[in-house]
mmCIF file of C-alpha atoms in Angstrom:
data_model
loop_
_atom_site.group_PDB
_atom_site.id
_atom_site.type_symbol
_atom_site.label_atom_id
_atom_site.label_comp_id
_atom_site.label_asym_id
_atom_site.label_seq_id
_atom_site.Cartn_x
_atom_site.Cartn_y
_atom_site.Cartn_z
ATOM 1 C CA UNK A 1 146.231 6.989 91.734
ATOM 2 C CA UNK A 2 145.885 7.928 95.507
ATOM 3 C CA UNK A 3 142.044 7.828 96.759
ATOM 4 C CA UNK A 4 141.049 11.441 97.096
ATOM 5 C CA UNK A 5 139.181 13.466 99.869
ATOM 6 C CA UNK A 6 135.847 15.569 99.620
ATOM 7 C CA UNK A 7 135.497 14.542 96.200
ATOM 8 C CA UNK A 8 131.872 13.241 96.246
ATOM 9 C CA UNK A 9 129.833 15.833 97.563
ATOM 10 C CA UNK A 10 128.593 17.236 94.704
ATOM 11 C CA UNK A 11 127.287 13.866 92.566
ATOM 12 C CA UNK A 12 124.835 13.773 95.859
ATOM 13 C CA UNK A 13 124.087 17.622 95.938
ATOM 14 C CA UNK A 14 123.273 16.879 91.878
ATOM 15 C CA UNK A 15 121.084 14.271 92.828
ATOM 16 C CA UNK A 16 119.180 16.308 95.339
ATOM 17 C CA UNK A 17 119.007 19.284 92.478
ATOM 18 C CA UNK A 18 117.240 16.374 89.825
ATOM 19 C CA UNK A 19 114.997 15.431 92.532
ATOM 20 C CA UNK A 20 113.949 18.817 93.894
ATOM 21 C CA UNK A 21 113.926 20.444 90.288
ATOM 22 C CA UNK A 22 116.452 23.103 91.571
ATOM 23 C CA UNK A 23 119.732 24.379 90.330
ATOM 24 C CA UNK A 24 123.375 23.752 91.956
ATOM 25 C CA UNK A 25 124.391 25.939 94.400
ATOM 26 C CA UNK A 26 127.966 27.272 93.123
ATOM 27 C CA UNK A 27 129.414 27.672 96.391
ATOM 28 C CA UNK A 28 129.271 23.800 96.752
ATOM 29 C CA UNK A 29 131.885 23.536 93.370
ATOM 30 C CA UNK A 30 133.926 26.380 94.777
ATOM 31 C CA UNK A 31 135.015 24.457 97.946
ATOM 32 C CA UNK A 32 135.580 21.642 96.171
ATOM 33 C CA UNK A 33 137.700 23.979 93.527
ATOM 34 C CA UNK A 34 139.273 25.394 96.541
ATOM 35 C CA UNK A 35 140.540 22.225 97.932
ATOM 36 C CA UNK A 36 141.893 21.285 95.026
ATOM 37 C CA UNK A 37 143.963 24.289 94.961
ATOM 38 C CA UNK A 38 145.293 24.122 98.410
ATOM 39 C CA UNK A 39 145.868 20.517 98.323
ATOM 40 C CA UNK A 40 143.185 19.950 101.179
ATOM 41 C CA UNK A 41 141.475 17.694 98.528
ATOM 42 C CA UNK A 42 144.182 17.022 96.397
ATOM 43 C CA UNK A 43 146.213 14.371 95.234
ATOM 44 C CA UNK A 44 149.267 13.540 97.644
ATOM 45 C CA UNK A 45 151.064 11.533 94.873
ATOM 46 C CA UNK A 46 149.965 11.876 91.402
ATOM 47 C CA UNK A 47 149.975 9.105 88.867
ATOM 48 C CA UNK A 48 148.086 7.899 86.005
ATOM 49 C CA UNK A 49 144.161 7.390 86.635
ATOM 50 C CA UNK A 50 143.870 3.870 87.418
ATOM 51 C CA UNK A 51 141.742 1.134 85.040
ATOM 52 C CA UNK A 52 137.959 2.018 85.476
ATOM 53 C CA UNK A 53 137.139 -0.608 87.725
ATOM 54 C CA UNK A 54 134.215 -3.936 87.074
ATOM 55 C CA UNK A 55 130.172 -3.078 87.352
ATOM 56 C CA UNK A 56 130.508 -6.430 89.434
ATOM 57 C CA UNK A 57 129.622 -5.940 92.575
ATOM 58 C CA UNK A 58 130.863 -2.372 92.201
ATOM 59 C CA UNK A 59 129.058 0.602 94.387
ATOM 60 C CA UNK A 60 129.841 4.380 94.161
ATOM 61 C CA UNK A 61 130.009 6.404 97.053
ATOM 62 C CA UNK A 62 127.664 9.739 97.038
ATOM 63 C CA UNK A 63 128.149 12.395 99.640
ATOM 64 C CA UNK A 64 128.711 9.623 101.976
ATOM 65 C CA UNK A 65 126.364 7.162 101.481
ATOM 66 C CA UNK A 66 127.232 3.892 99.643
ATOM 67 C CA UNK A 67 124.766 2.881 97.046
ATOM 68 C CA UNK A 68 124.308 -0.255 94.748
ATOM 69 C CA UNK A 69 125.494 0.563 90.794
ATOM 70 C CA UNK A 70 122.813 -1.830 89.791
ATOM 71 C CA UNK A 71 119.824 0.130 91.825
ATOM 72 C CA UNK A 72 121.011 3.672 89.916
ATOM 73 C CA UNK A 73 121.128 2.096 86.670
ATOM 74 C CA UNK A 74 117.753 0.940 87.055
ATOM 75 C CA UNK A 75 116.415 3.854 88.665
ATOM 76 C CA UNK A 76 117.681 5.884 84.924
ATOM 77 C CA UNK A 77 115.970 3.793 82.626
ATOM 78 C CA UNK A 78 112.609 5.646 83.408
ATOM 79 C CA UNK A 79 114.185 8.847 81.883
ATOM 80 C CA UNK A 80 114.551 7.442 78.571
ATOM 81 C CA UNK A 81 114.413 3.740 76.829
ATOM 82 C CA UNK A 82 117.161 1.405 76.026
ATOM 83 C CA UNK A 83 116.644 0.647 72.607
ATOM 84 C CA UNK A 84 117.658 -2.997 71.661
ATOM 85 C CA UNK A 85 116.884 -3.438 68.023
ATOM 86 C CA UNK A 86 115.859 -1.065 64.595
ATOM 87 C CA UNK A 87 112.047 -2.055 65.095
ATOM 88 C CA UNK A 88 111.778 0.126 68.510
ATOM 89 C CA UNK A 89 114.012 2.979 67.313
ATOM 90 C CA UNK A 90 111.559 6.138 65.870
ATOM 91 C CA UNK A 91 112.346 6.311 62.248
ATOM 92 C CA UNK A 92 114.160 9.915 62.384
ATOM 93 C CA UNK A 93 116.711 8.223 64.981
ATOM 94 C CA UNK A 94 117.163 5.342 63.234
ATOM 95 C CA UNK A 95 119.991 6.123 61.150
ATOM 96 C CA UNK A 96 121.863 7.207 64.596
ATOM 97 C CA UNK A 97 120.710 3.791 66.212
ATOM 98 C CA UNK A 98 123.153 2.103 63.357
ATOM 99 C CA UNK A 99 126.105 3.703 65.060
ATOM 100 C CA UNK A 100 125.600 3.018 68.604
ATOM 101 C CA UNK A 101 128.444 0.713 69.437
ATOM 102 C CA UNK A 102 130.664 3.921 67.350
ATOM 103 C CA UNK A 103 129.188 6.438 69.979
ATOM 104 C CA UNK A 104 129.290 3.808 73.123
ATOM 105 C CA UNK A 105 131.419 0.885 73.016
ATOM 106 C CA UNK A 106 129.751 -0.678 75.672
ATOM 107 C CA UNK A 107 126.250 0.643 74.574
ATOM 108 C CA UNK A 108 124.589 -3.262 74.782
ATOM 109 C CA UNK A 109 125.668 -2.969 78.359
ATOM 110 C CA UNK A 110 122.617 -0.273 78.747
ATOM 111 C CA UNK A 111 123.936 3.551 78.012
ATOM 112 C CA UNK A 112 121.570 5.864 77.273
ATOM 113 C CA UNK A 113 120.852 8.608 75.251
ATOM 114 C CA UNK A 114 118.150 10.914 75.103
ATOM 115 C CA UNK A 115 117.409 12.545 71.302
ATOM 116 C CA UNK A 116 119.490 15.219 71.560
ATOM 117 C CA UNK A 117 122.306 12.865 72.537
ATOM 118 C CA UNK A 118 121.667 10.403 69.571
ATOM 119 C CA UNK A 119 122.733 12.851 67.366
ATOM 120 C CA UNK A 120 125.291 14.651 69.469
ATOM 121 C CA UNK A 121 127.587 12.161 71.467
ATOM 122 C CA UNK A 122 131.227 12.539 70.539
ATOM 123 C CA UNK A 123 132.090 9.026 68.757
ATOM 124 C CA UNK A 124 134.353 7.321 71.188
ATOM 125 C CA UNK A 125 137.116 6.746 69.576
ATOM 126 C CA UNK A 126 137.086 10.794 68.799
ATOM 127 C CA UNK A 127 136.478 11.391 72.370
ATOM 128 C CA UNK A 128 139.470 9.250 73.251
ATOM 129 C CA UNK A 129 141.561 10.978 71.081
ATOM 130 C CA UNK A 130 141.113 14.376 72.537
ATOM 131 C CA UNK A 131 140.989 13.448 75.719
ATOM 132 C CA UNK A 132 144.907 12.117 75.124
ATOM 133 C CA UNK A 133 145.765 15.919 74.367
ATOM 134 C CA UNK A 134 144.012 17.042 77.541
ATOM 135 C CA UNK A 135 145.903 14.852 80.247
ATOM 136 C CA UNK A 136 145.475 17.339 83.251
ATOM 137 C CA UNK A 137 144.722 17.311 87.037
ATOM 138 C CA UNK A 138 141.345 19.387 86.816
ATOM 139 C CA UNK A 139 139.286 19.558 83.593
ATOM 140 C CA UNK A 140 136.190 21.088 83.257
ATOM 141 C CA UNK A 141 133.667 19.739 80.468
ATOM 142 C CA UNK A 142 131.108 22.702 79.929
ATOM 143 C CA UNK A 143 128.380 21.350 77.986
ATOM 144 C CA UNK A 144 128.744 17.436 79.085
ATOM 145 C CA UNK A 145 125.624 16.335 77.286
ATOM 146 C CA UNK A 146 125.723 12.723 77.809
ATOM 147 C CA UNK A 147 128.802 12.333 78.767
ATOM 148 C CA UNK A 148 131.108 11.238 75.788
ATOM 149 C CA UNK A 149 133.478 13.506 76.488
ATOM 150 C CA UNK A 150 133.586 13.132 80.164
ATOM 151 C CA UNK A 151 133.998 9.336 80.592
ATOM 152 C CA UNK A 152 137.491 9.675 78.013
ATOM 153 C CA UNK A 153 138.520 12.693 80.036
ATOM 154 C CA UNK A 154 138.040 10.240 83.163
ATOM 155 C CA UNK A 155 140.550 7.874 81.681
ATOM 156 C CA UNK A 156 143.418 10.805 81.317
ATOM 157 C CA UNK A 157 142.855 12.991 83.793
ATOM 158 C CA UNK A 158 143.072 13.275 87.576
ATOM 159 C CA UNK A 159 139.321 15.291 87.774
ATOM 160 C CA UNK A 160 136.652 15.967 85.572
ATOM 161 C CA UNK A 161 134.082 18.505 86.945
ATOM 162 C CA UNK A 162 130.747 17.573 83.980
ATOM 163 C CA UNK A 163 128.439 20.153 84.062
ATOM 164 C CA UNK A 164 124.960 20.551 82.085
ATOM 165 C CA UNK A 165 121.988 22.756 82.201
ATOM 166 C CA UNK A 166 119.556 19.361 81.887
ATOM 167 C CA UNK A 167 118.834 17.244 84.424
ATOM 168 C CA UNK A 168 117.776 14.274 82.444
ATOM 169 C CA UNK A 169 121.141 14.614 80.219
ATOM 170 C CA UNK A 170 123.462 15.053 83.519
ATOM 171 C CA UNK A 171 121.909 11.765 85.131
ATOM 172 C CA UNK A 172 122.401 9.719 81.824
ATOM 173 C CA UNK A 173 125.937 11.216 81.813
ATOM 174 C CA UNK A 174 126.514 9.743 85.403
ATOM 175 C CA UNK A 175 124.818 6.363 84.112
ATOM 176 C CA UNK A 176 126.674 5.909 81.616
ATOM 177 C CA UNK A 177 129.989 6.915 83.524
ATOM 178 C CA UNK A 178 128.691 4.299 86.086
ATOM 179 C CA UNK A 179 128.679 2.130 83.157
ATOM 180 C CA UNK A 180 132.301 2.964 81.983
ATOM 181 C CA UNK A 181 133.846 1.987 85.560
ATOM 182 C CA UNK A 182 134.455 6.002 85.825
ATOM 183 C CA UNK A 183 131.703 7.829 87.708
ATOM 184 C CA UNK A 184 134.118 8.396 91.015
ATOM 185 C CA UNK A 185 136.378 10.401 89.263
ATOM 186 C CA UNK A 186 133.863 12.772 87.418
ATOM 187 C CA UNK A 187 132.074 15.618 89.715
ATOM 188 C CA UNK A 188 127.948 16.082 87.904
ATOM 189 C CA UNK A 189 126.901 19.666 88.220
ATOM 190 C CA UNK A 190 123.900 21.138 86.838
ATOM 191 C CA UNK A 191 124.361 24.215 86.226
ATOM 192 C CA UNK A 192 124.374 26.701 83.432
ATOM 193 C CA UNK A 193 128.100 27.034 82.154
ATOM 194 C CA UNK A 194 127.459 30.937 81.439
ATOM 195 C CA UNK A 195 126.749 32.066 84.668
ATOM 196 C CA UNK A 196 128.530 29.465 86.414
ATOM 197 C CA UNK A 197 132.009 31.517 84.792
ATOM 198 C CA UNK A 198 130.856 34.405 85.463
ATOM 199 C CA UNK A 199 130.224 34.008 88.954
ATOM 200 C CA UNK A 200 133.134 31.865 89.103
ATOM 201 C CA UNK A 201 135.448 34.911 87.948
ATOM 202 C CA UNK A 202 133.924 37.330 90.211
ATOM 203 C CA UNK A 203 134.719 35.169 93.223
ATOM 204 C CA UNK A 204 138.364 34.089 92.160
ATOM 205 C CA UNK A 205 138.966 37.845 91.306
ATOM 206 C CA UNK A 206 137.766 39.195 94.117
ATOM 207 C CA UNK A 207 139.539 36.354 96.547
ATOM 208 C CA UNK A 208 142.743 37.426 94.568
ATOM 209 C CA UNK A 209 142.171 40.888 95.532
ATOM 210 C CA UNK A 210 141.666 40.268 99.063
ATOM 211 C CA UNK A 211 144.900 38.169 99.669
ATOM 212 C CA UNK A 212 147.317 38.522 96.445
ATOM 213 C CA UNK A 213 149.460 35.420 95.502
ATOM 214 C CA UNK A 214 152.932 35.873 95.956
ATOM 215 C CA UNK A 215 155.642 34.385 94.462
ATOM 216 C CA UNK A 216 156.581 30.753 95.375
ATOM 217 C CA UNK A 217 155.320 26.815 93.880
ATOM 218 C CA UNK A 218 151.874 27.602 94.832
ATOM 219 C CA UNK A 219 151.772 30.561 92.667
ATOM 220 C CA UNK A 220 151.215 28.705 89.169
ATOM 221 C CA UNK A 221 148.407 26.323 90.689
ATOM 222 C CA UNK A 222 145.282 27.044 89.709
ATOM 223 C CA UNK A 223 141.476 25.387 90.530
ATOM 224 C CA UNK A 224 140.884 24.835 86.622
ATOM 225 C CA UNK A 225 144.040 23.884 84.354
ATOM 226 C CA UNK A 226 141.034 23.289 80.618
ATOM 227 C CA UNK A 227 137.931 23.687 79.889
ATOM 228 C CA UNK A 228 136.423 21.614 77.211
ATOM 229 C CA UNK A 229 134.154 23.623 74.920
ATOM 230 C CA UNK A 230 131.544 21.649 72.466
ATOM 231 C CA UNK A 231 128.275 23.761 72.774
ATOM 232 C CA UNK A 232 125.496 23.746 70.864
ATOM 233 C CA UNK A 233 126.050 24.598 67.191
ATOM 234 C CA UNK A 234 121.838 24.606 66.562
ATOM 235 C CA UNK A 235 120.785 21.300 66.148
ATOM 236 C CA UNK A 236 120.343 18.925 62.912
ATOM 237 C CA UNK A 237 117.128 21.003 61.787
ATOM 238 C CA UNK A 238 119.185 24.086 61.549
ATOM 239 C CA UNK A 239 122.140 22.311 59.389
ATOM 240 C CA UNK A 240 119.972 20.537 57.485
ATOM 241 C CA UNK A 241 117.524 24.064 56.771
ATOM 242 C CA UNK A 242 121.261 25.954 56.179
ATOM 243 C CA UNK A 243 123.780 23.565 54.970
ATOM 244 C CA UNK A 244 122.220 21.045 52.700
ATOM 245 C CA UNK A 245 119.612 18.748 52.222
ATOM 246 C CA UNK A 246 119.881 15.674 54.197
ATOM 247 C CA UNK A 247 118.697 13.385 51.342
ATOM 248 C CA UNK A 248 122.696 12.296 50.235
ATOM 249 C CA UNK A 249 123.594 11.043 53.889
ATOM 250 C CA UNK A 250 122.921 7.263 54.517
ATOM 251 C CA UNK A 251 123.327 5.181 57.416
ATOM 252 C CA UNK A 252 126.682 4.628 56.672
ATOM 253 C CA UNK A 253 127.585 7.991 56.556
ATOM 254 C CA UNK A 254 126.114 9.207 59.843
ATOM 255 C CA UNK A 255 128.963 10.138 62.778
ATOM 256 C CA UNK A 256 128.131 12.248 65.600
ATOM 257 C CA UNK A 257 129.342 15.365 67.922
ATOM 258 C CA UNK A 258 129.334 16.012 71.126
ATOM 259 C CA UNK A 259 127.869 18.876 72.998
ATOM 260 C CA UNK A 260 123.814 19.682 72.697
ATOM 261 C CA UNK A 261 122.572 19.938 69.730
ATOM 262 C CA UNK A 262 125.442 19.889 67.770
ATOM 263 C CA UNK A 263 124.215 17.853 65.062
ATOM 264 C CA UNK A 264 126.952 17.252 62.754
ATOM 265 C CA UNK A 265 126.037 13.455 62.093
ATOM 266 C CA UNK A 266 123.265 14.620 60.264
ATOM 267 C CA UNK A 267 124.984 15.717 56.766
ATOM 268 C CA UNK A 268 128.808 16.243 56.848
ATOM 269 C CA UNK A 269 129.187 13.664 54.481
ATOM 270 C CA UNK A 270 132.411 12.764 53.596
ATOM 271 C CA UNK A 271 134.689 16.118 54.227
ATOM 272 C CA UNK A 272 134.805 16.793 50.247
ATOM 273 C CA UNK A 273 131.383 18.663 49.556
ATOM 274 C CA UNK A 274 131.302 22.112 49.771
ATOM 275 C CA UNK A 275 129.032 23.855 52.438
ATOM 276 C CA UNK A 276 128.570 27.323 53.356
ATOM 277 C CA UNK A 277 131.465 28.093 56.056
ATOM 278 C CA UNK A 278 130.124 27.893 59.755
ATOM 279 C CA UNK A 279 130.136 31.030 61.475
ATOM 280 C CA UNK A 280 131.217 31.762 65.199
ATOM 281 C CA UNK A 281 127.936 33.561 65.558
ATOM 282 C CA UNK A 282 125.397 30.657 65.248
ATOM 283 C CA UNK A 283 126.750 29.186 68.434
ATOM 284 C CA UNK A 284 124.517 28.963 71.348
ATOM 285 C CA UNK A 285 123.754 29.487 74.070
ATOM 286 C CA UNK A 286 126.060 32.807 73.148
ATOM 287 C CA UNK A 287 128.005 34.131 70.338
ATOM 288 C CA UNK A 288 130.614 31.778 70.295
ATOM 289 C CA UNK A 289 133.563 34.482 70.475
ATOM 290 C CA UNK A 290 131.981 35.668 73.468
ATOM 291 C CA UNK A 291 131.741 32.596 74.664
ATOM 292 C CA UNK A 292 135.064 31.771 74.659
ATOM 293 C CA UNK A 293 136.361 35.074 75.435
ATOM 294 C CA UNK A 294 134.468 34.248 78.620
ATOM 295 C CA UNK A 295 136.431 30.883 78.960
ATOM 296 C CA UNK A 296 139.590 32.373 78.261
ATOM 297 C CA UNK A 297 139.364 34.205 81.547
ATOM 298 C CA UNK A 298 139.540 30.924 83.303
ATOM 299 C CA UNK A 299 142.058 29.127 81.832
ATOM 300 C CA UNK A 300 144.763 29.948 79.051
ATOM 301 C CA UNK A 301 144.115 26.073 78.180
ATOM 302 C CA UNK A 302 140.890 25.713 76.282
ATOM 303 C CA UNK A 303 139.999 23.359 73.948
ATOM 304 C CA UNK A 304 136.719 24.489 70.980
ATOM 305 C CA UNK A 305 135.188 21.887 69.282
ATOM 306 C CA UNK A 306 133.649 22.919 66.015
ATOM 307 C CA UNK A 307 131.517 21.934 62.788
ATOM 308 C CA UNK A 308 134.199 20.603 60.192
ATOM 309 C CA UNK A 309 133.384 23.778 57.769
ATOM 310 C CA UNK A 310 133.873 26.674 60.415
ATOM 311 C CA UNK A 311 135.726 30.038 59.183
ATOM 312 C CA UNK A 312 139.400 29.564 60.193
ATOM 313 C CA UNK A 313 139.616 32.935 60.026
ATOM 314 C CA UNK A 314 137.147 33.350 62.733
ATOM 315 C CA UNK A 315 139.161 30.845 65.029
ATOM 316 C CA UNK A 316 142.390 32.538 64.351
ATOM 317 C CA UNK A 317 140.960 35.850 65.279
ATOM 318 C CA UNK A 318 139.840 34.789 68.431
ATOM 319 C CA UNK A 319 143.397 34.653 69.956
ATOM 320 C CA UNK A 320 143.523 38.031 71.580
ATOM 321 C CA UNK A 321 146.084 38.973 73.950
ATOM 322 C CA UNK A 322 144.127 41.517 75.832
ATOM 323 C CA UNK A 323 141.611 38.853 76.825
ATOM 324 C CA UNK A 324 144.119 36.044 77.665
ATOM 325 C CA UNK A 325 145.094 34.873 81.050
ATOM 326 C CA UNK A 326 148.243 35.545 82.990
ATOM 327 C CA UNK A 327 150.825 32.552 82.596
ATOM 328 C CA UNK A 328 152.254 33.086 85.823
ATOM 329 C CA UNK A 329 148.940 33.072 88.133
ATOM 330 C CA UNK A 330 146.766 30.693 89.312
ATOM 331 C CA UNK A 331 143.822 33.039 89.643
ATOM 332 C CA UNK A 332 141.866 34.103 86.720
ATOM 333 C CA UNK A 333 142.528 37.764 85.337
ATOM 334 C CA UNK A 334 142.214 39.830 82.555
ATOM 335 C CA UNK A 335 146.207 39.820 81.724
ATOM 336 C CA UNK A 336 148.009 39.310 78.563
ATOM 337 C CA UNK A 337 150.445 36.033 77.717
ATOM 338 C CA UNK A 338 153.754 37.459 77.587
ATOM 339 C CA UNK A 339 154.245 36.121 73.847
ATOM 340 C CA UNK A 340 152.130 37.544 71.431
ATOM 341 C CA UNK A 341 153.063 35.187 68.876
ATOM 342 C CA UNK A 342 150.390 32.518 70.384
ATOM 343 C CA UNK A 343 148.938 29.617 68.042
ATOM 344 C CA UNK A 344 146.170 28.072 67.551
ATOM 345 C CA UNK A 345 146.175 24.296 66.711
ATOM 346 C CA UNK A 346 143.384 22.926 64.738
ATOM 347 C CA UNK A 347 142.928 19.004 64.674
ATOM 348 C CA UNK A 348 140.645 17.395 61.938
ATOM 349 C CA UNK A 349 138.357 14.748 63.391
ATOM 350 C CA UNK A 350 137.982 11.522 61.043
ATOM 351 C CA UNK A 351 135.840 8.451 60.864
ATOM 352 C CA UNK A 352 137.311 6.439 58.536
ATOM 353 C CA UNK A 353 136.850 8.910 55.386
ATOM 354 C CA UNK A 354 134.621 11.175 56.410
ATOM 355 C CA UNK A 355 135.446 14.423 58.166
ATOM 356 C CA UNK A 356 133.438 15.468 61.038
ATOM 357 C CA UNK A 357 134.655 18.172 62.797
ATOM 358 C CA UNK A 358 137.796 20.258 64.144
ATOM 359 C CA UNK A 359 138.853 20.303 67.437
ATOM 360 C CA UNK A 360 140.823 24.031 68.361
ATOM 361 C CA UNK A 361 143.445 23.983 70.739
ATOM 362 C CA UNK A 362 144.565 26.550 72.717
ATOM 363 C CA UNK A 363 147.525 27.626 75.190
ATOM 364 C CA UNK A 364 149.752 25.222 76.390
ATOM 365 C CA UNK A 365 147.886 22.361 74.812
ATOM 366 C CA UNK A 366 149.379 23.768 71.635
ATOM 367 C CA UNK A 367 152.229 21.636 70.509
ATOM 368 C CA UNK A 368 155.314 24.127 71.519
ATOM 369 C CA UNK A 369 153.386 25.764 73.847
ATOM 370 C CA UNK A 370 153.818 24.213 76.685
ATOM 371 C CA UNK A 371 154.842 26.913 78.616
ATOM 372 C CA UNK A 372 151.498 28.456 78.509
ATOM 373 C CA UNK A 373 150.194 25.728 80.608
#
């Protein structure tokens, strides 16, 4: 894949946000996004993302300084420790601790995790998988966490913009991407996705306005082509207070989600028990229709990852043409797809027996849909 342009502004302008305790300015992401879309930035010839390259000797380049991989990854381990056997694990993370190397391959290598993301890191070989349905040039991972998602999206696609509302989170993402071989192809923005769409919309809509697009190649590109949605579904306390009692789950048993707070590892158990169905309302930060009604205006391509016992009805209902975006523009609108018979595609996610979640496609990533893209 061809080295691209004005592509690592924004890891530095993150860095300067963790430091200064501020929040990304959005008008930094935009001319990025804009680049992309006129090609100023963009890929001249496209191919597969090349192998993530050796930590040996390796440096990543950050709004134009060079710096040594080794120095960042030290400079992280104050955020959080590096647990390295049972003993220095607190007990009510232990059971997560015994699945490390399922959440991190190369976990013994020194990724991180803070607790939210011991018990909400998409297992890799999960992460992989969707991130095979989500080949793309720009993908946008909303609630990054620590980075599961991300570093597979790296792997299959040509851009990955990772965004979080945490600082500590966002810089353990970027370590561990660092760690992966992947951290120059991922853009680290801390920001909070809700208001980062909306302003997002009102700009693109109001730049559409101003100079329409007419008809032509560049008509169907777009800044975003998916947006990865695993938000917070309330946390292990809240399934364990709701869904059951977290006293038939051993070690074995545990798998985990990612997202904040998601929290699935902590009781699933093995996809047969029955559990009250998950509703689309106990999603956070907003109701989770809304929240990807919101999405929805970006990009016809979205992809919802969801507790394993979530109303299908709910997830069927939430294809609604009126709220859908316009197949044939690469600015964000609120047009219908031209065929109302759209589908939804819902993927189990398995570890070995036990079911751990679904993962909801949408638009053209639907098998037969490709025309949506």
């Amino acid at each position: 894949m061809g080295k691209r342009k004005n592509y690592s502004g924004l890891s530095h302008f993150a860095k300067q946000a963790f430091s200064e305790g501020i929040s990304l300015c959005f008008s930094e992401l935009y001319r990025h996004l804009s680049a992309w879309t006129t090609g100023d930035g963009a890929d001249k010839n496209k191919k597969t993302p090349r192998e993530p390259k050796s930590l040996a000797n390796a440096s990543i380049g950050t709004g134009g300084a060079t710096l040594d991989v080794q120095k960042q990854l030290s400079d992280v381990f104050a955020l959080v420790p590096h647990y390295k056997s049972a003993s220095e694990v607190p007990t009510h993370l232990q059971k997560y601790f015994s699945q490390r190397h399922r959440y991190f391959s190369l976990y013994d290598q020194g990724c991180l995790l803070d607790e939210e993301g011991w018990y909400s890191v998409t297992p890799e070989r999960i992460a992989s998988q969707i991130a095979e349905r989500c080949r793309c040039d720009v993908i946008l991972d909303a609630f990054c966490g620590v980075g599961g998602n991300a570093i597979a999206f790296a792997k299959t696609c040509h851009r990955v913009i990772a965004m979080d509302n945490s600082p500590t989170r966002l810089a353990l993402a970027r370590h561990n991407a660092i760690i992966y071989g992947v951290a120059d192809r991922i853009e680290f923005v801390l920001a909070d996705y809700i208001a980062f769409a909306r302003s997002y919309l009102a700009r693109w809509e109001a730049t559409a306005a101003i100079r329409p697009i007419g008809p032509g190649a560049n008509a169907k590109r777009r800044p975003i082509d998916i947006v990865f949605l695993s938000p917070p579904w309330g946390g292990p306390e809240y399934i364990s207070r709701q869904l059951h009692d977290t006293s038939d789950i051993s070690d074995s048993d545990v798998g985990a989600v990612d997202g904040t707070s998601n929290g699935i590892g902590n009781g699933y158990g093995n996809g047969t028990e029955s559990h009250p169905e998950f509703s689309l309302a106990y999603i956070q930060p907003i109701h989770g229709a809304d929240l990807f009604q919101l999405t929805r205006r970006i990009t016809n391509n979205v992809v919802y990852f969801l507790p394993r016992n979530t109303n299908l009805e709910e997830i069927s209902a939430l294809i609604a043409p009126s709220m859908s975006t316009s197949s044939s523009s690469n600015m964000p609108v609120s047009a219908p797809v031209e065929d109302s018979a759209e589908m939804v595609e819902v993927e189990e996610e398995w570890m070995g027996s036990k079911l751990k979640a679904l993962t909801c496609y949408f638009g053209g990533l639907v098998a037969g849909q490709e025309r949506l893209f």
